[in-house]
Coordinates of C-alpha atoms and ligand atoms in Angstrom, one line a residue:
Chain A
M33 CA 24.4 -48.2 10.1
S34 CA 24.6 -44.7 8.8
A35 CA 27.0 -45.9 6.2
S36 CA 24.3 -48.1 4.7
R37 CA 21.8 -45.4 4.9
L38 CA 23.7 -42.9 2.9
P39 CA 23.9 -44.7 -0.5
Y40 CA 20.2 -45.4 -0.2
Q41 CA 19.6 -41.6 0.3
S42 CA 21.7 -40.6 -2.6
W43 CA 20.0 -43.2 -4.8
R44 CA 16.7 -41.7 -3.9
R45 CA 17.9 -38.3 -4.7
L46 CA 19.2 -39.4 -8.1
G47 CA 15.8 -41.1 -8.7
A48 CA 14.0 -37.9 -7.8
N49 CA 16.2 -36.0 -10.2
A50 CA 15.8 -38.4 -13.0
L51 CA 12.1 -39.1 -12.7
P52 CA 10.9 -35.9 -14.4
W53 CA 12.9 -36.9 -17.4
L54 CA 11.7 -40.3 -17.7
L55 CA 8.4 -39.5 -19.6
P56 CA 9.9 -37.2 -22.2
L57 CA 12.4 -39.9 -22.9
L58 CA 9.8 -42.5 -23.2
I59 CA 7.8 -40.3 -25.6
L60 CA 11.0 -39.6 -27.7
G61 CA 11.7 -43.4 -27.8
A62 CA 8.1 -44.2 -28.9
W63 CA 8.1 -41.5 -31.4
E64 CA 11.5 -42.7 -32.9
Y65 CA 10.1 -46.3 -33.0
A66 CA 6.8 -45.2 -34.6
A67 CA 8.5 -43.2 -37.3
R68 CA 11.0 -45.9 -38.1
S69 CA 8.4 -48.7 -38.3
G70 CA 6.3 -46.6 -40.6
L71 CA 3.4 -46.2 -38.1
L72 CA 3.9 -42.5 -38.4
S73 CA 4.2 -40.9 -41.8
T74 CA 7.1 -38.5 -42.2
R75 CA 4.5 -36.1 -43.6
V76 CA 3.0 -35.9 -40.1
L77 CA 6.2 -36.1 -38.1
P78 CA 9.6 -36.8 -39.0
E79 CA 11.7 -39.1 -36.8
P80 CA 13.5 -37.2 -34.0
W81 CA 16.9 -38.2 -35.5
A82 CA 16.0 -36.7 -38.7
V83 CA 15.1 -33.4 -36.9
V84 CA 18.7 -33.4 -35.4
K85 CA 20.2 -34.1 -38.9
A86 CA 18.1 -31.2 -40.5
A87 CA 19.3 -28.9 -37.8
W88 CA 22.8 -29.9 -38.3
H89 CA 22.5 -29.3 -42.0
L90 CA 20.9 -25.9 -41.4
V91 CA 23.9 -24.9 -39.2
Q92 CA 26.3 -26.1 -41.6
T93 CA 24.9 -24.2 -44.5
G94 CA 24.8 -21.1 -42.4
E95 CA 21.1 -20.7 -42.9
M96 CA 20.2 -21.2 -39.4
W97 CA 22.3 -18.6 -38.1
A98 CA 21.2 -16.1 -40.8
N99 CA 17.6 -16.7 -40.0
L100 CA 18.1 -16.6 -36.2
K101 CA 19.7 -13.3 -36.6
V102 CA 17.1 -11.8 -38.6
S103 CA 14.3 -13.1 -36.3
A104 CA 16.2 -12.1 -33.1
G105 CA 16.8 -8.7 -34.7
R106 CA 13.2 -8.1 -35.3
A107 CA 12.1 -9.3 -32.0
F108 CA 14.5 -7.0 -30.1
A109 CA 14.0 -4.0 -32.3
G110 CA 10.3 -4.4 -31.7
L111 CA 10.9 -4.7 -28.0
A112 CA 13.3 -1.7 -27.9
I113 CA 10.7 0.6 -29.8
G114 CA 7.6 -0.7 -28.0
G115 CA 9.0 -1.5 -24.7
G116 CA 11.1 1.7 -24.5
L117 CA 8.0 3.8 -25.4
G118 CA 5.8 2.0 -22.8
L119 CA 8.5 2.5 -20.1
L120 CA 8.8 6.2 -21.0
L121 CA 5.1 6.9 -21.1
G122 CA 4.6 4.8 -17.9
L123 CA 7.2 7.0 -16.1
L124 CA 5.7 10.1 -17.5
T125 CA 2.2 9.2 -16.4
G126 CA 3.3 7.8 -13.1
L127 CA 5.3 10.8 -12.2
F128 CA 3.4 13.6 -13.4
V129 CA -0.3 14.0 -12.8
P130 CA -1.1 16.1 -15.8
A131 CA 0.4 13.5 -18.1
Q132 CA -1.8 10.9 -16.5
V133 CA -4.9 13.0 -16.9
A134 CA -4.0 13.5 -20.5
L135 CA -2.9 10.1 -21.6
D136 CA -3.9 7.3 -19.3
T137 CA -7.7 7.1 -20.2
T138 CA -6.7 6.9 -23.9
L139 CA -4.1 4.3 -23.3
Q140 CA -6.4 2.2 -21.1
M141 CA -9.0 2.2 -23.9
L142 CA -6.4 1.2 -26.5
R143 CA -5.2 -1.6 -24.3
N144 CA -8.3 -3.6 -24.7
I145 CA -7.5 -4.1 -28.5
P146 CA -5.8 -7.4 -28.8
P147 CA -2.6 -6.7 -31.0
L148 CA -3.4 -9.6 -33.3
A149 CA -6.7 -8.1 -34.1
M150 CA -4.8 -5.2 -35.8
I151 CA -3.2 -7.5 -38.4
P152 CA -5.5 -6.6 -41.2
L153 CA -5.1 -2.9 -40.5
V154 CA -1.3 -3.4 -40.2
I155 CA -1.0 -5.1 -43.6
L156 CA -3.1 -2.1 -45.1
W157 CA -0.8 0.3 -43.6
F158 CA 2.6 -1.2 -43.9
G159 CA 2.1 -4.0 -46.5
I160 CA 3.9 -7.1 -45.7
D161 CA 7.3 -5.8 -45.2
E162 CA 9.6 -5.2 -42.1
G163 CA 7.6 -2.3 -40.8
A164 CA 4.5 -4.5 -40.3
K165 CA 6.4 -6.9 -38.1
L166 CA 8.1 -4.3 -36.1
F167 CA 4.9 -2.5 -35.5
L168 CA 3.1 -5.6 -34.4
V169 CA 5.8 -6.6 -32.0
A170 CA 6.1 -3.1 -30.6
L171 CA 2.4 -2.8 -30.2
G172 CA 2.2 -6.0 -28.3
V173 CA 5.1 -5.3 -25.9
F174 CA 4.2 -1.6 -25.2
F175 CA 1.2 -2.3 -23.0
P176 CA 2.6 -4.7 -20.4
L177 CA 5.6 -2.4 -19.8
Y178 CA 3.5 0.8 -19.8
L179 CA 0.9 -0.6 -17.4
N180 CA 3.4 -2.2 -15.0
T181 CA 5.6 0.9 -14.9
F182 CA 2.7 3.2 -14.2
H183 CA 1.4 0.9 -11.6
G184 CA 4.8 0.4 -10.0
I185 CA 5.4 4.0 -9.7
R186 CA 2.0 4.7 -8.2
T187 CA 2.3 2.1 -5.5
V188 CA 5.7 3.1 -4.1
D189 CA 5.2 3.3 -0.4
R190 CA 4.2 6.9 0.4
N191 CA 5.7 6.5 3.8
L192 CA 9.2 5.9 2.2
I193 CA 8.8 9.0 0.0
E194 CA 7.8 11.0 3.0
M195 CA 10.7 9.7 5.0
A196 CA 13.1 10.4 2.1
R197 CA 11.9 14.0 1.8
S198 CA 12.4 14.6 5.4
Y199 CA 16.0 13.5 4.9
G200 CA 16.4 16.1 2.3
L201 CA 15.9 14.0 -0.9
S202 CA 14.0 15.8 -3.6
G203 CA 13.9 16.0 -7.4
W204 CA 16.2 13.8 -9.4
R205 CA 17.7 12.2 -6.1
L206 CA 14.3 11.2 -4.9
Y207 CA 13.4 9.5 -8.2
R208 CA 16.7 7.7 -8.4
D209 CA 17.0 6.6 -4.8
V210 CA 13.4 5.9 -3.8
I211 CA 10.8 6.0 -6.7
L212 CA 12.6 4.1 -9.4
P213 CA 13.9 1.3 -7.2
G214 CA 10.5 1.1 -5.6
A215 CA 8.8 0.6 -9.0
L216 CA 11.4 -1.7 -10.4
P217 CA 9.8 -5.0 -9.2
S218 CA 6.7 -4.1 -11.1
I219 CA 8.6 -2.9 -14.1
L220 CA 10.5 -6.1 -14.4
V221 CA 7.2 -8.0 -14.2
G222 CA 6.1 -5.9 -17.1
L223 CA 9.2 -6.8 -19.0
R224 CA 8.7 -10.5 -18.5
F225 CA 5.2 -10.3 -19.8
S226 CA 6.5 -8.3 -22.8
L227 CA 9.1 -10.8 -23.6
G228 CA 6.5 -13.6 -23.7
L229 CA 4.2 -11.6 -26.0
M230 CA 7.2 -10.6 -28.2
W231 CA 7.9 -14.0 -29.4
V232 CA 4.1 -14.8 -30.0
L233 CA 3.7 -11.6 -32.1
L234 CA 6.8 -12.3 -33.9
I235 CA 5.9 -15.9 -34.9
V236 CA 2.5 -14.7 -36.1
A237 CA 4.1 -11.7 -38.1
E238 CA 6.8 -14.0 -39.7
T239 CA 4.2 -16.7 -40.5
I240 CA 1.9 -14.3 -42.3
S241 CA 4.7 -13.3 -44.6
S242 CA 8.4 -12.8 -44.7
S243 CA 11.4 -13.5 -47.0
S244 CA 13.8 -14.1 -44.2
G245 CA 13.8 -15.3 -40.5
I246 CA 12.7 -18.5 -38.8
G247 CA 9.2 -18.0 -39.8
Y248 CA 10.2 -17.8 -43.6
M249 CA 12.4 -21.0 -43.0
T250 CA 9.4 -22.9 -41.7
M251 CA 6.9 -21.7 -44.2
N252 CA 9.3 -22.4 -47.0
A253 CA 9.9 -25.9 -45.6
R254 CA 6.2 -26.6 -45.3
E255 CA 5.8 -26.0 -49.1
F256 CA 8.4 -28.6 -49.8
L257 CA 6.9 -30.9 -47.1
Q258 CA 10.2 -30.9 -45.1
T259 CA 8.5 -31.6 -41.8
D260 CA 11.9 -32.0 -40.2
V261 CA 12.8 -28.4 -41.0
V262 CA 9.5 -27.2 -39.8
L263 CA 10.2 -28.9 -36.5
V264 CA 13.6 -27.2 -36.3
G265 CA 11.9 -23.9 -36.6
I266 CA 9.4 -24.6 -33.8
L267 CA 12.1 -25.7 -31.6
L268 CA 14.1 -22.7 -32.4
Y269 CA 11.2 -20.4 -31.4
A270 CA 11.0 -22.3 -28.1
L271 CA 14.6 -22.1 -27.5
L272 CA 14.7 -18.2 -28.1
G273 CA 11.6 -17.9 -25.8
K274 CA 13.4 -19.9 -23.1
I275 CA 16.6 -17.8 -23.5
A276 CA 14.7 -14.5 -23.1
D277 CA 12.9 -15.8 -20.1
V278 CA 16.2 -16.9 -18.4
A279 CA 17.7 -13.5 -19.2
A280 CA 14.8 -11.7 -17.7
K281 CA 15.0 -13.9 -14.6
G282 CA 18.7 -13.1 -14.3
L283 CA 18.0 -9.4 -14.6
E284 CA 15.6 -9.7 -11.8
R285 CA 18.0 -11.5 -9.7
V286 CA 20.6 -8.8 -10.3
C287 CA 18.4 -5.8 -9.9
L288 CA 16.3 -7.1 -6.9
R289 CA 19.1 -8.6 -4.9
W290 CA 17.6 -6.7 -1.9
H291 CA 14.3 -8.2 -2.3
P292 CA 13.5 -10.8 0.4
S293 CA 12.4 -13.3 -2.2
Y294 CA 15.8 -13.4 -3.7
Q295 CA 17.8 -13.8 -0.6
Chain B
M140 CA -5.2 32.6 22.4
S141 CA -5.1 34.6 19.2
A142 CA -6.3 32.7 16.1
A143 CA -3.3 34.1 14.2
V144 CA -1.8 31.2 12.2
R145 CA 1.8 31.6 13.0
T146 CA 3.7 28.3 13.0
Q147 CA 7.4 27.5 12.9
L148 CA 9.4 30.6 13.8
L149 CA 12.7 29.5 12.7
R150 CA 11.8 27.2 9.8
D151 CA 10.2 27.8 6.5
S152 CA 6.6 27.0 6.2
A153 CA 6.3 24.6 3.2
P154 CA 6.0 21.2 4.9
A155 CA 6.4 18.8 1.9
G156 CA 9.3 20.6 0.1
R157 CA 11.0 21.5 3.2
E158 CA 14.6 21.1 2.7
Q159 CA 16.7 19.9 5.6
P160 CA 20.0 21.6 6.2
V161 CA 22.5 20.1 4.0
V162 CA 24.9 18.6 6.4
G163 CA 27.9 18.7 4.2
A164 CA 27.7 22.5 4.4
S165 CA 27.2 22.6 8.2
V166 CA 29.3 19.9 9.8
P167 CA 27.6 19.7 13.2
T168 CA 29.7 20.5 16.3
P169 CA 29.4 17.6 18.7
D170 CA 28.2 19.6 21.5
R171 CA 25.4 21.4 19.9
N172 CA 22.8 21.0 22.7
G173 CA 19.2 20.2 22.6
L174 CA 16.6 22.6 21.5
A175 CA 13.8 24.0 23.6
V176 CA 10.3 23.7 22.3
S177 CA 7.4 26.0 22.9
I178 CA 4.0 25.1 21.7
R179 CA 1.1 27.6 22.1
G180 CA -2.4 26.9 21.4
L181 CA -1.8 24.5 18.6
E182 CA -4.9 23.8 16.5
K183 CA -5.2 21.0 14.0
H184 CA -8.2 19.5 12.2
Y185 CA -8.8 17.1 9.4
G186 CA -11.9 18.0 7.7
E187 CA -14.6 18.1 10.4
R188 CA -12.6 16.3 13.0
Q189 CA -10.7 18.5 15.4
V190 CA -7.6 16.7 16.6
L191 CA -5.6 19.3 18.5
R192 CA -7.5 21.9 20.4
G193 CA -5.2 24.6 21.7
L194 CA -2.5 22.3 22.8
S195 CA 0.3 24.1 24.8
L196 CA 3.4 22.5 25.9
D197 CA 6.9 23.8 26.9
I198 CA 9.8 21.4 26.6
A199 CA 13.2 22.5 28.2
R200 CA 16.4 22.0 26.2
G201 CA 17.9 18.7 26.6
S202 CA 15.0 17.1 28.5
F203 CA 13.2 13.9 27.9
V204 CA 9.4 14.2 27.6
A205 CA 7.1 11.3 27.0
I206 CA 3.7 11.7 25.6
V207 CA 0.9 9.2 26.3
G208 CA -2.7 9.2 25.4
R209 CA -5.3 6.8 24.0
S210 CA -5.1 5.7 20.3
G211 CA -6.2 8.4 17.9
C212 CA -5.9 11.3 20.4
G213 CA -3.4 13.1 18.1
K214 CA 0.0 12.1 19.3
S215 CA 1.4 11.4 15.9
T216 CA -0.3 14.5 14.6
L217 CA 1.5 16.6 17.2
L218 CA 4.8 15.1 16.5
R219 CA 4.4 15.4 12.7
I220 CA 3.6 19.0 13.2
V221 CA 6.7 19.6 15.2
A222 CA 8.7 17.6 12.6
G223 CA 7.4 20.0 10.0
L224 CA 5.6 17.1 8.0
E225 CA 2.2 18.6 8.6
Q226 CA 1.0 22.1 9.0
A227 CA -1.0 23.3 12.0
D228 CA -4.1 25.2 11.5
G229 CA -3.5 27.6 14.3
G230 CA -1.3 28.4 17.2
R231 CA 2.4 28.8 17.5
L232 CA 5.4 26.6 17.5
E233 CA 8.8 27.7 18.4
I234 CA 11.7 25.4 18.2
G235 CA 15.0 26.5 19.6
A236 CA 13.9 30.0 20.5
A237 CA 15.4 29.5 24.0
S238 CA 18.5 27.9 22.6
A239 CA 21.5 29.4 24.2
C240 CA 23.5 28.8 21.1
P241 CA 24.0 32.1 19.3
A242 CA 26.9 30.6 17.3
C243 CA 24.7 28.2 15.6
E244 CA 22.8 30.0 13.1
D245 CA 22.0 27.1 11.0
R246 CA 18.4 25.8 11.1
P247 CA 17.5 23.6 14.0
E248 CA 18.1 19.9 13.3
V249 CA 14.9 18.1 14.0
R250 CA 14.6 14.3 13.4
L251 CA 11.6 12.1 13.5
M252 CA 11.7 8.4 14.1
F253 CA 8.6 6.6 12.8
Q254 CA 6.9 3.6 14.2
D255 CA 8.0 1.5 11.4
A256 CA 11.7 1.8 10.6
R257 CA 11.0 3.1 7.1
L258 CA 14.3 1.9 5.7
L259 CA 14.8 1.8 2.0
P260 CA 14.8 -2.0 1.2
W261 CA 17.0 -1.5 -1.8
K262 CA 19.8 0.2 0.0
S263 CA 22.3 -1.5 2.3
V264 CA 22.2 -0.7 6.0
I265 CA 25.0 1.8 5.7
D266 CA 23.4 3.6 2.6
N267 CA 20.2 3.9 4.6
V268 CA 22.1 5.5 7.5
R269 CA 23.8 8.0 5.2
L270 CA 20.7 8.8 3.3
G271 CA 20.6 12.3 1.9
L272 CA 24.3 12.9 2.9
P273 CA 27.3 13.3 0.7
R274 CA 29.9 10.5 0.3
S275 CA 32.1 12.3 2.9
A276 CA 29.5 11.4 5.6
L277 CA 30.6 7.7 5.4
P278 CA 32.7 7.8 8.6
A279 CA 30.0 9.5 10.4
A280 CA 27.5 6.9 9.2
R281 CA 29.8 4.3 10.4
D282 CA 30.2 5.9 13.9
A283 CA 26.4 6.1 14.2
L284 CA 26.1 2.4 13.4
R285 CA 28.6 1.5 16.0
D286 CA 26.7 3.8 18.4
V287 CA 23.7 1.5 18.0
G288 CA 25.7 -1.7 17.9
L289 CA 25.3 -2.6 14.3
E290 CA 28.7 -2.0 12.9
D291 CA 29.1 -5.5 11.6
R292 CA 25.9 -5.3 9.7
E293 CA 26.6 -2.3 7.4
K294 CA 26.6 -4.3 4.2
D295 CA 23.4 -6.3 4.9
W296 CA 20.1 -5.5 3.2
P297 CA 17.3 -4.3 5.7
A298 CA 15.3 -7.4 4.9
A299 CA 18.0 -9.5 6.7
L300 CA 17.6 -7.6 10.0
S301 CA 15.3 -8.3 12.8
G302 CA 12.6 -5.7 13.8
G303 CA 14.7 -4.3 16.7
Q304 CA 17.8 -4.1 14.4
R305 CA 15.8 -2.1 11.8
Q306 CA 14.7 0.4 14.5
R307 CA 18.4 0.7 15.6
V308 CA 19.4 1.4 12.0
A309 CA 16.6 4.0 11.8
L310 CA 18.0 5.5 15.1
A311 CA 21.5 5.6 13.6
R312 CA 20.1 7.3 10.5
A313 CA 18.6 10.0 12.7
L314 CA 21.7 10.3 14.8
V315 CA 24.1 10.9 12.0
H316 CA 22.4 14.2 11.4
R317 CA 23.3 15.1 15.1
P318 CA 19.7 16.0 15.9
Q319 CA 19.1 18.7 18.6
L320 CA 15.4 17.5 18.9
L321 CA 14.6 13.8 18.4
L322 CA 11.0 13.0 18.0
L323 CA 10.2 9.2 18.5
D324 CA 6.7 8.1 17.5
E325 CA 6.1 4.8 19.1
P326 CA 9.5 3.5 17.7
L327 CA 9.3 0.4 19.8
G328 CA 5.7 -0.4 19.4
A329 CA 6.3 -3.5 17.3
L330 CA 9.0 -5.0 19.5
D331 CA 9.0 -7.7 22.1
A332 CA 9.4 -6.9 25.8
L333 CA 13.0 -7.8 26.1
T334 CA 14.1 -6.0 22.9
R335 CA 12.2 -3.1 24.2
I336 CA 14.1 -3.0 27.5
E337 CA 17.3 -3.1 25.6
M338 CA 16.2 -0.3 23.3
H339 CA 15.3 1.7 26.3
A340 CA 18.7 1.5 27.5
L341 CA 20.1 2.4 24.2
I342 CA 17.9 5.3 23.7
E343 CA 18.6 6.6 27.3
R344 CA 22.4 6.3 26.7
L345 CA 22.4 8.1 23.4
W346 CA 20.1 10.8 24.8
R347 CA 22.7 11.4 27.6
E348 CA 25.7 11.2 25.3
H349 CA 24.4 13.4 22.6
G350 CA 22.4 15.8 24.7
F351 CA 19.4 16.1 22.3
T352 CA 15.9 17.1 23.4
A353 CA 13.8 13.9 23.2
L354 CA 10.0 13.7 22.7
L355 CA 8.7 10.2 22.8
V356 CA 5.2 9.1 22.0
T357 CA 4.4 5.8 23.6
H358 CA 1.5 3.6 24.4
D359 CA 3.4 1.9 27.2
V360 CA 3.2 3.9 30.4
Q361 CA 6.0 1.9 31.9
E362 CA 8.1 2.9 29.1
A363 CA 7.3 6.6 29.5
V364 CA 8.2 6.3 33.3
A365 CA 11.4 4.5 32.7
L366 CA 12.8 7.0 30.2
A367 CA 11.3 10.5 30.6
D368 CA 11.8 13.5 32.9
R369 CA 8.2 14.3 32.4
V370 CA 5.2 12.4 31.3
V371 CA 2.4 14.3 29.4
V372 CA -1.1 12.9 28.8
I373 CA -3.0 14.2 25.8
E374 CA -6.7 14.3 26.4
E375 CA -9.3 15.7 23.9
G376 CA -6.6 17.5 21.9
A377 CA -4.9 19.2 24.9
I378 CA -2.6 18.4 27.7
G379 CA -4.5 16.6 30.4
L380 CA -1.8 15.5 32.9
D381 CA 1.7 16.9 33.0
Q382 CA 3.7 14.7 35.5
A383 CA 7.3 15.5 36.3
L384 CA 9.3 12.4 37.3
G385 CA 12.0 13.0 39.8
L386 CA 13.3 9.6 39.6
A387 CA 17.1 9.2 39.6
R388 CA 18.7 7.5 36.7
P389 CA 19.3 4.6 36.1
R390 CA 15.8 3.8 37.1
A391 CA 14.8 0.6 39.0
R392 CA 11.6 -0.6 37.5
G393 CA 10.5 -2.3 40.5
S394 CA 10.9 0.5 43.0
Q395 CA 8.1 2.0 45.0
E396 CA 8.3 5.4 43.6
F397 CA 8.5 4.1 40.0
A398 CA 5.3 2.0 40.7
A399 CA 3.6 4.9 42.3
L400 CA 4.3 7.2 39.3
E401 CA 3.4 4.5 36.8
N402 CA 0.2 3.9 38.7
R403 CA -0.6 7.5 38.7
V404 CA -0.2 8.1 34.9
L405 CA -1.9 4.8 34.3
T406 CA -4.9 5.7 36.3
R407 CA -5.2 9.0 34.3
V408 CA -4.9 7.2 31.1
L409 CA -7.5 4.6 32.1
Q410 CA -10.0 7.3 33.1
Q411 CA -9.6 8.5 29.6
H412 CA -10.5 5.0 28.4
G413 CA -13.8 5.4 30.4
V414 CA -13.2 2.2 32.4
D415 CA -16.1 1.9 34.7
P416 CA -16.7 5.7 35.8
G417 CA -18.5 4.5 38.9
A418 CA -15.4 3.0 40.4
P419 CA -12.4 4.2 38.5
A420 CA -9.9 3.7 41.3
T421 CA -10.6 -0.1 41.7
A422 CA -10.5 -0.8 38.1
A423 CA -7.3 1.0 37.8
E424 CA -5.8 -0.8 40.8
Q425 CA -6.8 -4.1 39.3
V426 CA -5.0 -3.3 36.0
D427 CA -2.2 -1.9 38.1
A428 CA -1.7 -5.2 40.0
L429 CA -1.4 -6.9 36.8
R430 CA 1.1 -4.4 35.5
L431 CA 3.2 -4.8 38.6
E432 CA 3.4 -8.5 38.2
G433 CA 4.6 -7.9 34.8
V434 CA 7.3 -5.5 36.0
R435 CA 8.6 -8.1 38.4
W436 CA 8.7 -10.7 35.6
V437 CA 10.6 -8.3 33.4
I438 CA 13.2 -7.7 36.1
Ligands
ATP590 N1 -4.1 12.4 7.1 C1 -5.2 12.3 7.8 N2 -6.4 12.4 7.3 C2 -7.5 12.5 8.1 N3 -7.5 12.2 9.4 C3 -6.4 12.0 10.0 C4 -5.2 12.0 9.2 N4 -4.2 11.7 10.1 C5 -4.7 11.6 11.3 N5 -6.1 11.7 11.3 C6 -7.0 11.5 12.3 O1 -6.5 12.4 13.4 C7 -6.7 11.7 14.6 C8 -5.4 11.5 15.4 O2 -4.5 10.8 14.7 P1 -3.1 10.5 15.2 O3 -2.3 9.7 14.2 O4 -2.3 11.6 15.7 O5 -3.4 9.5 16.5 P2 -2.4 8.9 17.5 O6 -2.7 9.6 18.8 O7 -1.0 8.9 17.0 O8 -3.0 7.5 17.6 P3 -2.1 6.1 17.7 O9 -1.7 6.0 19.1 O10 -3.2 5.1 17.4 O11 -1.0 6.2 16.8 C9 -7.3 10.3 14.3 O12 -8.6 10.4 14.7 C10 -7.0 10.2 12.9 O13 -8.2 9.5 12.3
MG591 MG1 0.3 7.5 16.2

């Protein structure tokens, strides 16, 4: 009896695993059919197969890799500058009350300005070269990291700090063993927000103007009505975003092994 | 009592930045005995609210004293002052003045065990136990863990432990420092009845083996009577009842003497609660009957 139940169970499991993929596959099939039969103009959307071919072509010419490198480089340089600064200032204002009094109000006011609203000013200041893109990305990623670092440090359990002090921890050891690990979950949440914003800002910055990078590749293709290349660009952005998110989650899993939600 | 604010004879006065003796420097001798504590006219207020009003208490070295009293009467405050986490507003506190240990010139080793275990969740059990100690203290930390019966959990995260196990880790963390005075602030408050009884046996054994002076705050009169040499009731910021317990150890919770002593302390605490001042005895007796049933059930 149980022998006949088992296959049924495993079929069900297979079905449950396959079901979420059914709809995307159907859509892909319908899209391919519509494009081939001429229902869908290639000026609106190329057939999926054409996108694959375009991607392969870009890989072969080396264009894809070159542009990917440029875009990723911009994104992570912006993250390093803006995020690093946010982390640093967050630590400073979180740990030292005078720094908080001096800086926090100003930063909280600036935080209300959407980074994209700065574009006209950024173009005036930096023109349309690399500096503008870096500034925009850095500005966007700064605040999530700053706010979450500050908040994380401020909400470290006072009781744990008191306990640690009573066991002789002070100064650097107190920061290293108690305050920073206590703030880490919040800092990592900030990092994930920053990563999300990083790609959005990069896409906007590269779309406005650039002579290299994925944004350049797509805008260039648009002029020549190469919708397949445009689609490759969009998918590349999606892929990069996904990779960054997976990396951030992995980092959380490693750094927060002790956390009940990762056990 | 003189109003002179003179607290902490043997210890420096800054409570927050108070540095504990670095244990690496003074490897404790195993037989350093308990410390005597002498408290005279201790005063403490938070803003307008006077919490301790001239509280005086003498604790003999190596003895086990339990403090009971209604919630908010200042038990934790007293313990925190003795532990140096809080500053008194007046009175005198001497720790170790009567200690017949002229050889140990280092500062008295006072440890406080909190109601919540206060383990660092991001450190493994063993790293929690050797918090603030040099690497060389690792064997000592292992010994302390073995003392509380958790030697096989040293690599686990605190989140993976039960409440009672966490309190045992906290106890081990205090024990590595070879405390001469161990302050316990309702350490078993959050545990279930059976775990509490196990912990009672553990604490009593460790107290006997290590010879420290123990000062236990508890809500549970039965716990106080089971463990202590003396039960002290705090009322209105001072000592109300000071009851010596001449019970032999190990103590049988069901015995007549035990019940009589428990009854006596309980009656006193209940009067504090203002249970029907017209007929305090009957009210107390009723509650007591309930308690005694509980005792039989437990045994
Ligand atoms: N940091 C503080 N600031 C202001 N008031 C305080 C502070 N700590 C304690 N108190 C007050 O002092 C009084 C005694 O507090 P304490 O914590 O010593 O009570 P307790 O006897 O330990 O009570 P419980 O049995 O509920 O733990 C309470 O009324 C409390 O409100
Ligand atoms: Mg308390």
